[in-house]
Amino acid sequence: MTGGETFTQRMGRAGEEYTAGWLLRRGYAILARNWHCPWGELDIVARQGEFVDFVEVKARRPGAAVSPAGAVDRRKQQKLVRAAGAWLDAAGCGLQPRMDVAAMTIREHRGQIFISDFEFYESAFGE
């Protein structure tokens, strides 16, 4: 492990790195990563055309009780919407907001992390 990181932390970081690369390959511009405010954290803020996308990254091990996408429950959605509003206010951004979810399965083998079953949900939820 790197610097005392837990597997869960490594898994989250790997999922965010993978998602950021996936977005960049599709023409998104990354505006912010791991942006914090009193309502929580935004994993990735990206721009695509007239949209500013707030991307929640969820990774789970194979066989987890809750699917990665299912982990973005109503309570989490409400926190993300509030945090997105705070980011829009702070950035003075006039783009159309969109709430997306990147969901994936991550496993580890001999210290290597492998990502599979990647799914990206545009406009996954909203208020």
XYZ file of C-alpha atoms in Angstrom:
127
model
C 0.000 0.000 0.000
C 1.058 3.530 -0.681
C 1.604 5.789 2.326
C -0.769 3.892 4.610
C -3.711 4.040 2.206
C -6.437 1.491 2.738
C -7.692 -0.629 -0.136
C -10.905 1.399 -0.113
C -8.931 4.628 -0.539
C -6.816 3.105 -3.320
C -9.973 1.803 -4.969
C -11.589 5.258 -4.875
C -8.499 6.970 -6.249
C -8.165 4.398 -9.050
C -11.842 4.799 -9.940
C -11.522 8.577 -10.106
C -8.371 8.368 -12.247
C -10.045 5.935 -14.629
C -13.167 8.090 -14.879
C -11.178 11.292 -15.474
C -9.291 9.594 -18.318
C -12.538 8.251 -19.763
C -14.043 11.758 -19.716
C -10.964 13.352 -21.303
C -10.964 10.782 -24.132
C -14.555 11.808 -24.872
C -13.783 15.501 -25.100
C -14.737 16.640 -21.610
C -12.626 19.285 -19.882
C -11.915 18.577 -16.214
C -12.672 21.712 -14.176
C -12.149 20.361 -10.646
C -11.406 17.163 -8.762
C -12.197 16.339 -5.151
C -13.780 19.747 -4.543
C -14.851 20.158 -0.904
C -17.522 22.310 0.698
C -19.654 22.050 3.875
C -22.124 19.720 2.093
C -19.536 17.208 0.962
C -17.169 16.486 -1.862
C -17.582 16.532 -5.620
C -15.423 13.809 -7.157
C -15.126 15.313 -10.644
C -16.489 18.511 -12.165
C -16.218 18.485 -15.950
C -17.475 20.495 -18.888
C -18.976 19.135 -22.069
C -20.465 21.717 -24.413
C -23.055 23.775 -22.566
C -23.097 21.380 -19.595
C -21.126 21.351 -16.384
C -21.153 17.745 -15.210
C -20.890 16.799 -11.567
C -19.630 13.226 -11.717
C -19.980 11.000 -8.676
C -17.585 8.050 -8.912
C -18.660 4.832 -7.199
C -16.570 1.682 -7.122
C -17.376 -1.601 -5.436
C -15.741 -4.989 -5.134
C -17.298 -7.911 -7.028
C -20.275 -9.323 -5.156
C -20.839 -6.235 -2.997
C -24.241 -6.097 -1.298
C -25.037 -2.761 -2.994
C -24.187 -2.045 -6.622
C -21.937 0.936 -7.338
C -24.797 2.926 -8.908
C -27.160 1.823 -6.144
C -24.822 3.375 -3.573
C -25.874 6.834 -4.805
C -29.043 6.819 -2.748
C -31.479 9.708 -2.208
C -29.534 11.110 0.755
C -26.275 11.075 -1.226
C -28.026 12.670 -4.205
C -29.302 15.535 -2.047
C -25.798 16.181 -0.664
C -24.337 16.177 -4.175
C -26.971 18.593 -5.477
C -26.216 21.001 -2.600
C -22.465 20.698 -3.196
C -22.965 21.268 -6.929
C -24.936 24.429 -6.159
C -22.096 25.646 -3.946
C -19.577 24.953 -6.736
C -21.727 26.829 -9.276
C -21.973 29.812 -6.901
C -18.235 29.798 -6.152
C -17.250 29.427 -9.815
C -19.799 31.920 -11.137
C -20.612 29.320 -13.748
C -23.605 29.860 -16.017
C -23.537 26.435 -17.673
C -26.397 23.939 -17.450
C -25.675 21.540 -14.554
C -25.942 17.788 -14.997
C -25.537 15.096 -12.337
C -23.761 12.002 -13.637
C -22.609 8.773 -12.021
C -19.612 6.652 -13.009
C -20.041 3.143 -11.598
C -17.544 0.302 -11.727
C -16.330 -2.898 -10.172
C -12.763 -2.950 -8.870
C -10.709 -5.908 -7.769
C -7.134 -6.299 -6.645
C -4.723 -9.049 -7.591
C -1.105 -9.116 -6.431
C -1.132 -5.416 -5.609
C -2.606 -4.391 -8.967
C -6.045 -2.817 -9.243
C -8.313 -3.894 -12.097
C -11.453 -2.036 -13.177
C -14.342 -3.762 -14.920
C -18.024 -3.256 -15.597
C -17.592 0.508 -16.050
C -20.889 2.294 -16.682
C -21.509 6.013 -17.066
C -24.967 7.398 -16.348
C -25.657 10.878 -17.736
C -28.366 12.857 -15.965
C -28.513 10.113 -13.365
C -30.621 12.174 -10.951
C -31.651 15.713 -10.187
C -33.712 17.866 -7.912
